[in-house]
Amino acid sequence: MQFYSTNNKDLRVSFKEALFNSLPADKGLYMPNSIPVLDPEFIRDLHSFSLAEIAFRVAKNILDGDIPDQDLKRIIDDAINFDAPVVKLEDQVHVLELFHGPSLAFKDFGARFMSRVMSHYLQAGEKELNVLVATSGDTGGAVALGFLGVPDTKVTILYPKGKVSPIQELQLTTNGQNIHAIEIDGTFDDCQALVKQAFNDPELKEKFRLTSANSINISRLIPQTFYYFHAYAQLQRQSKTDVIFSVPSGNFGNIGAGFLAWKMGLPVKQFIAATNINDTVPAYLRSGVYQAKPSVQTYSNAMDVGDPSNWVRIMDIF
C-alpha cells in the first residue's frame, strides 16, 4: 500500500517510508492511497473473532503485503496482548475500556504496534533512530513503555510543565535506558510545534534519523482502528448493532481512527466528537472557518489541544 500526503495526493511513499519519516516534506500527513473495504461477511461475523484476529485482518488489508503475514501476526500478538472489554453502564449505554494495557492509556494500542513494526524494519548496524514525541500526558507513558529497551532507538518525550498528572510525569521520567523526557515551559501545542519544527529542519534531519511517535505517524493511527471493530463485535454478540461512538477528542487521532474503520465498512450509525473548552473543531463545524486557538488547561489534559493535527485526515476522509 502506498500513502499520500494530505497536502498533495501525488506525493506517495511506501508504508516503511511513511513510518520512519512521519511527516511529508510538504507538511501534510500521510493517508492510505486507497482505503480498503473489508469483506461484508467478515463484518457480519465479527462476533466470532478475537481482538488479535480482528487486528490482523484489518492491518493486513491496510498494509496490503508490506509486512509478511507471519511477521504481522507475530507483531500483533506481541503488541495487542491485552483486552478491551465493552462494559454495560445502563440500558443502551456501554463503555469501551481502553486502559488495560501496560501504561493504562488507550494509546498503548498505537505505541506498542508502532514500536514493534519499527523493530521489524530496523536492521542491525543502521543509524540510530531518534523518536520524538509530544505529550499532554498519556501518549508519553505509552510510548515510553512501548519503546523501552528497543535496540538502536532513542526516545525523546516533550511534555508541558505543570500540565500532566504526577503519575503521568513519573511514567515519563523514571524509565531510564533509552527514554529521555524534557519538560517544556509551555503548552502541549508548544511541544507539538517543536516536534514538527524538528522534522522541517534540514540540518537536524541530516544529523539525526528522526521519526515521530505522535498520532501524526500513520502507524499510530492504524492500530487504533482495531478496537472499534472489536467493540462492535462484542455488541454484535448481544444483538446490538445500531452503534453510536462518543469519543473524547483532543488531537482527533482516536476519532480519526474510528472514521477510518467506518470507511473500511464498519457499520457505525454516528460518531460524537466530545471536546472540552478547547473547541477548535466544534467552532469550525458551526462557522465553516478553521481557526486554531491557544490551548486552555483543564483537568482533562489529554484533550487540551487548540490545533488538532489529525483534523486534516478527517477532512480528507470526507
Phi, psi and omega in degrees: 000134173265159181232135183252162176274139177296344178267348183198102185290349176275349178271102186235143181221168175285167176299319181300317180292319178296325179296311187272338182254357169053296183250131173297160180298334182272009175072016172278198173233152181279142174223152177301138181302324172218138181269114184290143175261124184287155179304125180304329178294323177296316178297317181298326185256019182307325183301341183267001183248147175281169177302314181296321179293318177297314181301318180297314182296318181294310181297320179301319180290322180288315185282335171052051174092359180296330176236127179305146185307316183297318179291320180296319178297319179297317179301313183292317180299326180280319185283316185255068183254031178217163186262168175224079186285147170267123185245132180284129174264314176199178180305127177069009178231121180230159176237135175270113184276114183246025184248023184265003176278177187296330180264359179069018180240149179298340183285358171301326179302307183289316185293318182289320177297314182299314183297323181283328174293319177297318178298325178300320184273331184294135178251146179302136178090354177289163177301139181304137180269127177255114182261120178257139178213134171261140182222145169259007176149289190279329179301314184300316179297318180294317180293319180302312180288327180294325184256357184302123177080002178291125184299149174058029182225132176237130182249129176241121184251125176258126179224147185283133182300128175074009186238014170238158181287160178304320179295317179298319180296322176295321178299326183280324197252357188246010183280320185071208181052240185263014183251123181235132180244137179234124178277127182252132177280082183178202181255176174301319180301324176295318178298315180295322178296322178295320178297313180296322178298320179298320181288340179259013179258107184302322181293317178296317181294331177286321184280322185239151172269102189257143166212166182245146174254010173282171183289359168295337178279127186299333181286347172279325185286317186305308183291343177287345174290334188303316188282344172291314177297319182294321177297315179299319180301318181293322177288327177301322180296338179260012181061033177245102185238005177264084197252132171243128177258124171256119192239117172302130191230127176238287177269000174066023173282322182297307180290332175299320176295325176297317177296323177297317177299319178299316179295334178279358175117001178289121188279070178276134180286319186198150171245141173243120175271107182268119180240167172260209183296342175282085195251038181304315182288313175304321178296321177296317181295330178283321190256337186082004180243122178273120181227106178298147181231155171299137181288148180249130182287133176224179176288335177269070193294335179291346180257005184274073182231122182266347180219077187293119185299320189283357180299327180295327177293318180296318176301323180292322180298325182265000000 
